[in-house]
Tab-separated table of N, CA, C and O in Angstrom:
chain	number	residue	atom	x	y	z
A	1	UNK	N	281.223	134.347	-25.805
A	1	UNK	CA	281.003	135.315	-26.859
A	1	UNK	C	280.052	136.398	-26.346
A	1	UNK	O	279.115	136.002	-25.652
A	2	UNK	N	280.174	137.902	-26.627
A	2	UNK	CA	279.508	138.522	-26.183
A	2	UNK	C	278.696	139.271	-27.627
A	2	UNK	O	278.967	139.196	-28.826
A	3	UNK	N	277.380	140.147	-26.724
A	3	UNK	CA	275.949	140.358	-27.971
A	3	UNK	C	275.629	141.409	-27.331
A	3	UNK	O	275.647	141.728	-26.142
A	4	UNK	N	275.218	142.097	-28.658
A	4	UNK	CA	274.140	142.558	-28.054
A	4	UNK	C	273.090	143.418	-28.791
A	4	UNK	O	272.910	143.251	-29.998
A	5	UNK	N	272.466	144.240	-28.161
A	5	UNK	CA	271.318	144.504	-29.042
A	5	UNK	C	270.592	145.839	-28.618
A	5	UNK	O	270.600	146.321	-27.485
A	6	UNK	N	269.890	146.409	-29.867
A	6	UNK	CA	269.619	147.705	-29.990
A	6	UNK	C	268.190	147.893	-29.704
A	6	UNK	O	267.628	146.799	-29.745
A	7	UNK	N	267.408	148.826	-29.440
A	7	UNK	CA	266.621	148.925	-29.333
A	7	UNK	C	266.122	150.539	-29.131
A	7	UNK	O	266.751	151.314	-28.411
A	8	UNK	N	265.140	150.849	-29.726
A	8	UNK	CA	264.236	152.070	-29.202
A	8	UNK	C	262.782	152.190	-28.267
A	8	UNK	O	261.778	151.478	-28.285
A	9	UNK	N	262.978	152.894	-27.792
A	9	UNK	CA	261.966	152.882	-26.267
A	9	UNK	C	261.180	154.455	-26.699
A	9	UNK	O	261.750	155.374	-27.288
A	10	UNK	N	259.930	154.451	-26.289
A	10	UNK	CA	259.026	155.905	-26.282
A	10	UNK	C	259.959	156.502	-25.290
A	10	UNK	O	260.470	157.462	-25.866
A	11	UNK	N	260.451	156.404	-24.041
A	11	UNK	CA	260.924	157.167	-23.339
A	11	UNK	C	261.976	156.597	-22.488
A	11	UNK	O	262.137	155.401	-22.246
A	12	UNK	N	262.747	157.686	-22.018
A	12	UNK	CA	263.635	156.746	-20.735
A	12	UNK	C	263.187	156.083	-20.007
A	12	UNK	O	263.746	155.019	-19.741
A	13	UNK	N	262.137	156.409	-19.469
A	13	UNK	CA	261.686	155.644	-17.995
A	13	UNK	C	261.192	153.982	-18.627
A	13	UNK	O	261.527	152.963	-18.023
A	14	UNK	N	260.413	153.947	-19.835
A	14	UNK	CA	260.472	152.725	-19.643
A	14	UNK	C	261.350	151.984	-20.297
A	14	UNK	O	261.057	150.793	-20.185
A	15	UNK	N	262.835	152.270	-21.289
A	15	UNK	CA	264.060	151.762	-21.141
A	15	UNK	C	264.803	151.484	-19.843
A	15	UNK	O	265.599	150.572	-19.618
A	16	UNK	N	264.375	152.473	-19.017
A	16	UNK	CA	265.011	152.421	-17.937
A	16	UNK	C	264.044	151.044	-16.905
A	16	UNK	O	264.653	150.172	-16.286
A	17	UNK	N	263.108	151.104	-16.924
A	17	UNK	CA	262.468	150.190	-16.073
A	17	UNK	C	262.493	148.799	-16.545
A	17	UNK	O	262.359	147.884	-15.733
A	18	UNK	N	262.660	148.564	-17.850
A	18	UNK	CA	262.853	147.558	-18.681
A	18	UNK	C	264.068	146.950	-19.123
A	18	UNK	O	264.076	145.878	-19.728
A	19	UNK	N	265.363	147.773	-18.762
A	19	UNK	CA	266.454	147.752	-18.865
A	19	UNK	C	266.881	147.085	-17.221
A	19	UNK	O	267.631	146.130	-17.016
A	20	UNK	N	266.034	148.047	-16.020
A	20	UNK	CA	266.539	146.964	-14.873
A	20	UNK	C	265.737	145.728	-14.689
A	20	UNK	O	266.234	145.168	-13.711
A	21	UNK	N	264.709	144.997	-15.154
A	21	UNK	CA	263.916	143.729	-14.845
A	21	UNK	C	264.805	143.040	-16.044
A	21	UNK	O	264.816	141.853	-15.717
A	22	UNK	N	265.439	143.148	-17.072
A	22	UNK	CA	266.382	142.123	-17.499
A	22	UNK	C	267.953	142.110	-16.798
A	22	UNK	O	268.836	141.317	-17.122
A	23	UNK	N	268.052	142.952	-15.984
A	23	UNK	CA	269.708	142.561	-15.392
A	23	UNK	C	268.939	141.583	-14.242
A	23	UNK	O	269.160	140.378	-14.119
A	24	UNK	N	267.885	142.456	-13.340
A	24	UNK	CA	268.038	141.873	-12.766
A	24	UNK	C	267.195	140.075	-13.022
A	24	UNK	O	267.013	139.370	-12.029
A	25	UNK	N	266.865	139.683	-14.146
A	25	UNK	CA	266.731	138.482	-14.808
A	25	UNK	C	267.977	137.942	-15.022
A	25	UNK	O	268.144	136.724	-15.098
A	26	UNK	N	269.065	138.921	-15.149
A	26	UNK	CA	270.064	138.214	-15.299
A	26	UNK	C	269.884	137.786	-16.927
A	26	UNK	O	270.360	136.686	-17.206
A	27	UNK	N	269.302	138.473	-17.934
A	27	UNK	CA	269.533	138.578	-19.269
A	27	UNK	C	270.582	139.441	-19.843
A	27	UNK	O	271.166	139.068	-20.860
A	28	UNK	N	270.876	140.579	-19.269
A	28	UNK	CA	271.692	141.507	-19.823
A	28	UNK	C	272.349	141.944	-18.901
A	28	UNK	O	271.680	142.106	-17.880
A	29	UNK	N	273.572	142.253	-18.811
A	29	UNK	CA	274.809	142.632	-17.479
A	29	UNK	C	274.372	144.800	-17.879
A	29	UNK	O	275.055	145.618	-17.263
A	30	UNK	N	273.825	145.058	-18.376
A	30	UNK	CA	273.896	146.661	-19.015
A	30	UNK	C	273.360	147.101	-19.982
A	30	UNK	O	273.541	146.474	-21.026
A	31	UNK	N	272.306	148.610	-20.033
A	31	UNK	CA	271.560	149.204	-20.517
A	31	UNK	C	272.132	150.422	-20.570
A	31	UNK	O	272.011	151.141	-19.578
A	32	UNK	N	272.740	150.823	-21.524
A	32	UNK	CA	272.798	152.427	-22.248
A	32	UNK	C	271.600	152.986	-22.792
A	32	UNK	O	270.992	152.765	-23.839
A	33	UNK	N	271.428	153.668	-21.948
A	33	UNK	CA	269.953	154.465	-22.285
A	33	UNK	C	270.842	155.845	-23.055
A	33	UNK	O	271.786	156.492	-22.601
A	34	UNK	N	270.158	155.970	-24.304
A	34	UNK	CA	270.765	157.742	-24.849
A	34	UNK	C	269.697	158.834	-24.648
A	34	UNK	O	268.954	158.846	-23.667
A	35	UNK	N	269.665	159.686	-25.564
A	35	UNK	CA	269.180	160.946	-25.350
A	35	UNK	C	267.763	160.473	-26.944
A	35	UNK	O	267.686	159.774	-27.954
A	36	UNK	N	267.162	161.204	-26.343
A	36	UNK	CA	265.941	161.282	-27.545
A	36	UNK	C	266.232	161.521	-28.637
A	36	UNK	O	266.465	162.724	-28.756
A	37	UNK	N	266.377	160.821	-29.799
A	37	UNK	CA	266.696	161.084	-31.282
A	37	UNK	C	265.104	161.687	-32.033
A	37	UNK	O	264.110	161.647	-31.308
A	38	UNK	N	264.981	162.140	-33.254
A	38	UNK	CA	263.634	162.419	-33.637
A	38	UNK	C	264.021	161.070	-34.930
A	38	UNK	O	264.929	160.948	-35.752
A	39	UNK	N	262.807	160.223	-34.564
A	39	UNK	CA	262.541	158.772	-35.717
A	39	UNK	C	262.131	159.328	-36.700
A	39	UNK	O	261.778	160.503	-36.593
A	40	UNK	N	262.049	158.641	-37.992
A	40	UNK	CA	261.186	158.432	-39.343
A	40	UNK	C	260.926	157.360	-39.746
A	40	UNK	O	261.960	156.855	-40.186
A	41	UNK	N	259.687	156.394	-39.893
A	41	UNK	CA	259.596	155.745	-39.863
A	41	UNK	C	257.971	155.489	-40.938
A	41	UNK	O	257.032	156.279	-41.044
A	42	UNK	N	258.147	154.024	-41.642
A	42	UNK	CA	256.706	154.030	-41.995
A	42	UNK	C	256.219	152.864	-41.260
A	42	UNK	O	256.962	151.923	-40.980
A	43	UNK	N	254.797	152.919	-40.896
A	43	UNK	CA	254.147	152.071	-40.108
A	43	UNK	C	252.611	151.880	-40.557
A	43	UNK	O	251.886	152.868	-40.667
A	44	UNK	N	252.097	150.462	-40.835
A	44	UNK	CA	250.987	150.147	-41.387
A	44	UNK	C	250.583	151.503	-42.305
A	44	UNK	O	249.848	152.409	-41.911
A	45	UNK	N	251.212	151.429	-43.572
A	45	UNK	CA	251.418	152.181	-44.498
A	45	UNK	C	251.720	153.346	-44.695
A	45	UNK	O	251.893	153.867	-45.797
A	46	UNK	N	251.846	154.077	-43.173
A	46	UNK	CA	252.034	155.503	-43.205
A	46	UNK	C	253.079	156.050	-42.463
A	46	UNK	O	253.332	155.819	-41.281
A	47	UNK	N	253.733	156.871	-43.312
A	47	UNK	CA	254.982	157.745	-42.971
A	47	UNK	C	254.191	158.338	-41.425
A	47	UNK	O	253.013	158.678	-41.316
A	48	UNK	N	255.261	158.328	-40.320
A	48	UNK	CA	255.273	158.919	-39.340
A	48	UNK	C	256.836	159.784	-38.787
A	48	UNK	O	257.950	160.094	-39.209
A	49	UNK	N	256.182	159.856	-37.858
A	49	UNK	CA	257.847	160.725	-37.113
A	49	UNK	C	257.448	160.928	-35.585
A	49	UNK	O	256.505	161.444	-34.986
A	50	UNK	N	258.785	160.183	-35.203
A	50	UNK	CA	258.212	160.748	-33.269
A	50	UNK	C	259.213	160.752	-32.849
A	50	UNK	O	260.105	160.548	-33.673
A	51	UNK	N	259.726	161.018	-31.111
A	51	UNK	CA	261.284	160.893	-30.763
A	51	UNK	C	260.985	159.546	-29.976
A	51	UNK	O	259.987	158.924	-29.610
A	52	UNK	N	262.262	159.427	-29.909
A	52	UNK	CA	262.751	157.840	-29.593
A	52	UNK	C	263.911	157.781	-28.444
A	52	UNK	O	264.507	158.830	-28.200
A	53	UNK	N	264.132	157.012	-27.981
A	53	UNK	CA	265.198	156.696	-26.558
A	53	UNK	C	265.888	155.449	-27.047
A	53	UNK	O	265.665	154.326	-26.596
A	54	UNK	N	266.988	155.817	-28.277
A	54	UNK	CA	267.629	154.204	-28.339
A	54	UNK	C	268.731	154.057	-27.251
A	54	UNK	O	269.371	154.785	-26.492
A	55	UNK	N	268.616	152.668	-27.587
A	55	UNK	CA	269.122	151.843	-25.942
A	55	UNK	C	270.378	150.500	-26.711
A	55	UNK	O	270.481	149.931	-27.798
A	56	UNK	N	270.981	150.493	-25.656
A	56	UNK	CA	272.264	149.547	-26.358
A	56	UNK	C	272.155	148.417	-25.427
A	56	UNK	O	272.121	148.928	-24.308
A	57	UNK	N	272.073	146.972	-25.306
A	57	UNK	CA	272.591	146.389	-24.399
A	57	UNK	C	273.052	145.300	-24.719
A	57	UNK	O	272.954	144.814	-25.846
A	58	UNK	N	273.809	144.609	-23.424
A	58	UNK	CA	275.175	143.895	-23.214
A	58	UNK	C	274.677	142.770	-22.756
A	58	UNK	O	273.759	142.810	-21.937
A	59	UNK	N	275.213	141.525	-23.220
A	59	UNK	CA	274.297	140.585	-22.865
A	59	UNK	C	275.727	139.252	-23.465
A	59	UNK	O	276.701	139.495	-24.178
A	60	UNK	N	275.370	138.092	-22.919
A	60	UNK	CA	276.230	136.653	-24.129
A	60	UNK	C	275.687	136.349	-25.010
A	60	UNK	O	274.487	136.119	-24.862
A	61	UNK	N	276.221	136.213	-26.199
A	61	UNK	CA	275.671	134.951	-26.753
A	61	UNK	C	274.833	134.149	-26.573
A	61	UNK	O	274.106	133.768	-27.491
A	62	UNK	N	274.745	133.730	-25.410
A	62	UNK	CA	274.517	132.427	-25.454
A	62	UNK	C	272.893	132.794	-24.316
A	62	UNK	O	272.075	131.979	-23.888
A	63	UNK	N	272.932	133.984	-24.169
A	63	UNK	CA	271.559	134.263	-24.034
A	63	UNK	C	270.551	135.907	-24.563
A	63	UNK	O	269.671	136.659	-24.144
A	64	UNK	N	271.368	135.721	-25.616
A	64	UNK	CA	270.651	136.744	-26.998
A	64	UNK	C	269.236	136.293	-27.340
A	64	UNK	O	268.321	137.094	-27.147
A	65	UNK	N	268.934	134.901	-27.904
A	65	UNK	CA	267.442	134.884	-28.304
A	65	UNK	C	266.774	134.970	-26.988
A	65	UNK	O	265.737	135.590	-27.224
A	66	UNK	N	266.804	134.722	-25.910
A	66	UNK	CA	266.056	134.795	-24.467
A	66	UNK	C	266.019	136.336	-24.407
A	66	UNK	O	264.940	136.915	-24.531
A	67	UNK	N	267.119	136.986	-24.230
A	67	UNK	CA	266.865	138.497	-24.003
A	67	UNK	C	266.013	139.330	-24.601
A	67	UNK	O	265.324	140.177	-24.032
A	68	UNK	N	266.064	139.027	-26.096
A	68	UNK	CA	265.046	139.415	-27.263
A	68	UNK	C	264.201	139.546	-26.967
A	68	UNK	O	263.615	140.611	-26.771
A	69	UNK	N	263.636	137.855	-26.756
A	69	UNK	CA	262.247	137.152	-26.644
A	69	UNK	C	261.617	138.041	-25.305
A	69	UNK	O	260.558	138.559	-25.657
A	70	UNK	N	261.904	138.319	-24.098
A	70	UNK	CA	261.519	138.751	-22.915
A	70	UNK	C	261.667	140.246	-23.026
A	70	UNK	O	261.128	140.930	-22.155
A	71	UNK	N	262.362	140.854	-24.036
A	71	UNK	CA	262.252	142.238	-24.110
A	71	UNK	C	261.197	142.507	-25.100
A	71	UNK	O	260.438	143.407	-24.742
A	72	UNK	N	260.968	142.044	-26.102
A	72	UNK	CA	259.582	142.107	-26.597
A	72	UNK	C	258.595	142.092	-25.650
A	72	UNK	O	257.842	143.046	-25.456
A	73	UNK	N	258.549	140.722	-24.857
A	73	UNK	CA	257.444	140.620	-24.498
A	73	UNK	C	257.191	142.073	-23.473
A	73	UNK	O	256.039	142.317	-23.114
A	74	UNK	N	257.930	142.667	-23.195
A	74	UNK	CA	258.142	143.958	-22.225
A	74	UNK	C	257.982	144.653	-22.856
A	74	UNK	O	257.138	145.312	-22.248
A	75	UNK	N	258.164	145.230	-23.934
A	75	UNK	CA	258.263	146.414	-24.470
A	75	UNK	C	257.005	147.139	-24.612
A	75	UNK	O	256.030	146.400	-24.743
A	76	UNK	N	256.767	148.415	-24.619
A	76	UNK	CA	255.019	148.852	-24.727
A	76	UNK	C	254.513	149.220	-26.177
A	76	UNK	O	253.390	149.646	-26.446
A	77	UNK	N	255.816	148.915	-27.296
A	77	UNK	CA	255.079	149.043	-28.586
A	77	UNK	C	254.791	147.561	-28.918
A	77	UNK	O	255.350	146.617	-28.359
A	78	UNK	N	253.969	147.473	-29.774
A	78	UNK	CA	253.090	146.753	-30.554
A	78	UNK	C	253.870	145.861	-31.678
A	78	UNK	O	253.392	144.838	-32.169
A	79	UNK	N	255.165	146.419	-32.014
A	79	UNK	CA	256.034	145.554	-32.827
A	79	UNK	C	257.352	146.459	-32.328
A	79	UNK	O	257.667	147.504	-32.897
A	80	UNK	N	258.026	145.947	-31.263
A	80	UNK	CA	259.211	146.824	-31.406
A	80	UNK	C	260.546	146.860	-32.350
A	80	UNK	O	260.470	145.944	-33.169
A	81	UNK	N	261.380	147.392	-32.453
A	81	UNK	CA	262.045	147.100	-33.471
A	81	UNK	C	263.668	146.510	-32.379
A	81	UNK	O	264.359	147.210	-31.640
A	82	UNK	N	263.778	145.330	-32.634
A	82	UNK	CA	264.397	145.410	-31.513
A	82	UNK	C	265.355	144.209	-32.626
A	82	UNK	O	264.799	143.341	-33.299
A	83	UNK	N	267.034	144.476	-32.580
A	83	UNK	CA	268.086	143.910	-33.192
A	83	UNK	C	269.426	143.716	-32.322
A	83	UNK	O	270.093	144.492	-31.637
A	84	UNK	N	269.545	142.223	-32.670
A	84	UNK	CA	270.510	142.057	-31.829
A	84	UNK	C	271.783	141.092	-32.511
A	84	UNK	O	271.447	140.712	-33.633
A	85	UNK	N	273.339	140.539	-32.058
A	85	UNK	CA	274.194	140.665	-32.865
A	85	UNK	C	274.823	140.008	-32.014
A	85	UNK	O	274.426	140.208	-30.866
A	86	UNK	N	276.066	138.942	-32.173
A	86	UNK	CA	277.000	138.256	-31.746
A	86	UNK	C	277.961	138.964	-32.229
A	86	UNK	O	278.008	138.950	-33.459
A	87	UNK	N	278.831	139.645	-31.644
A	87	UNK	CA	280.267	140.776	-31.009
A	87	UNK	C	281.471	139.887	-32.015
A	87	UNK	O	281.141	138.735	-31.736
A	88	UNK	N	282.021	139.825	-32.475
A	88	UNK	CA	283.407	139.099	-32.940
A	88	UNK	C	284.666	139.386	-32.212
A	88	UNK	O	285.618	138.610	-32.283
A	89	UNK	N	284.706	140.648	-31.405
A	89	UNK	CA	285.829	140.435	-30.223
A	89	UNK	C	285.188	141.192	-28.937
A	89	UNK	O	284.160	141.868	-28.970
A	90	UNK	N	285.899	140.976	-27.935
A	90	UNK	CA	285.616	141.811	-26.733
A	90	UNK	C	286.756	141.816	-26.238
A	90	UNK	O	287.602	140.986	-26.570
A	91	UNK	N	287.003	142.893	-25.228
A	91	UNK	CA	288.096	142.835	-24.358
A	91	UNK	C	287.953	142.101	-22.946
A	91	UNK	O	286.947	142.310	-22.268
A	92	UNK	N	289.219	141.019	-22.391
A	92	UNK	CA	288.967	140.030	-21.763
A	92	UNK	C	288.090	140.598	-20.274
A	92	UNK	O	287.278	139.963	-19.601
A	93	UNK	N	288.554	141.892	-20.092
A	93	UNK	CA	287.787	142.529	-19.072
A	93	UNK	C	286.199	142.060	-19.093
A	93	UNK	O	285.556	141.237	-18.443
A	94	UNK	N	285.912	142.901	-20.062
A	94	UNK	CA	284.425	142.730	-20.495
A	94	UNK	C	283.577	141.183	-20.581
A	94	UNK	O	282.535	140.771	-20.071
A	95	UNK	N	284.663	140.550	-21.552
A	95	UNK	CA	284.063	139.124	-21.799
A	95	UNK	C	283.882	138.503	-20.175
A	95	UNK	O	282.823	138.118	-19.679
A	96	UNK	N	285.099	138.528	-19.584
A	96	UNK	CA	284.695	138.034	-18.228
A	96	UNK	C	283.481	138.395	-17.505
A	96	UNK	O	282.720	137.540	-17.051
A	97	UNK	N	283.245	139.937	-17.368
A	97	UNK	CA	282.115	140.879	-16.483
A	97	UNK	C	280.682	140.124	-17.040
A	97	UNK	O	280.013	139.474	-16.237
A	98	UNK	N	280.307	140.238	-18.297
A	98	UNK	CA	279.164	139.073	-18.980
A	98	UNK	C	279.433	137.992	-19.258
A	98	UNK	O	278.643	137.655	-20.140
A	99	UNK	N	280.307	136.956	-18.965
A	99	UNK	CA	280.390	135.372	-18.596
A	99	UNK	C	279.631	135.174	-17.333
A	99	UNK	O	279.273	134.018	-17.110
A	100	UNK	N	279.256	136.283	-16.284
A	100	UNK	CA	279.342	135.932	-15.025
A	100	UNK	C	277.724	136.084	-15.290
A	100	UNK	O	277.139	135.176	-14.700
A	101	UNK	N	276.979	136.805	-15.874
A	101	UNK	CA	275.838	136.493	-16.164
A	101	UNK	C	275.285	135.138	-15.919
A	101	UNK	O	274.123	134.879	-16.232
């Protein structure tokens, strides 16, 4: 079964640096880094706004709570918002490419 999970980063570089220490953990087969969105958000009671680097990645099932767990612990915010999801189909291409994980 394939997962995966979303996330926002302050910037590329550390999606990007954080995105390669879980492949190469061998947590996630792939990191889509996008373009800076502008957030809204409230945080310890107060409306804010900043830009953001959301990030997509590709990962199994069957190691979704590990990926989570170790991308938190990576991440440089303080509570990241980080969501992740078991896929209901994939194409056999794909499912194979993250089995090999």
């Amino acid at each position: 079964m394939t997962a995966l999970i979303y996330c926002p980063f302050p910037d590329a570089a550390s999606a990007e640096a954080i995105g390669r220490t879980l492949i190469d953990e061998r947590l996630i087969a792939c990191i889509n880094i996008g373009d800076p969105v502008r957030s809204i958000f409230a945080w310890k009671g107060v409306v804010d706004e900043g830009a953001e680097v959301p990030s997509l990645l590709k990962t199994t099932g069957g190691l979704l709570e590990r990926a989570i767990a170790r991308l938190e612990d990576l991440h440089p915010y303080e509570a990241p918002a980080i969501t992740g999801w078991h896929c209901d189909a994939a194409g056999a291409a794909t499912q194979t490419w993250l089995d090999a994980l």
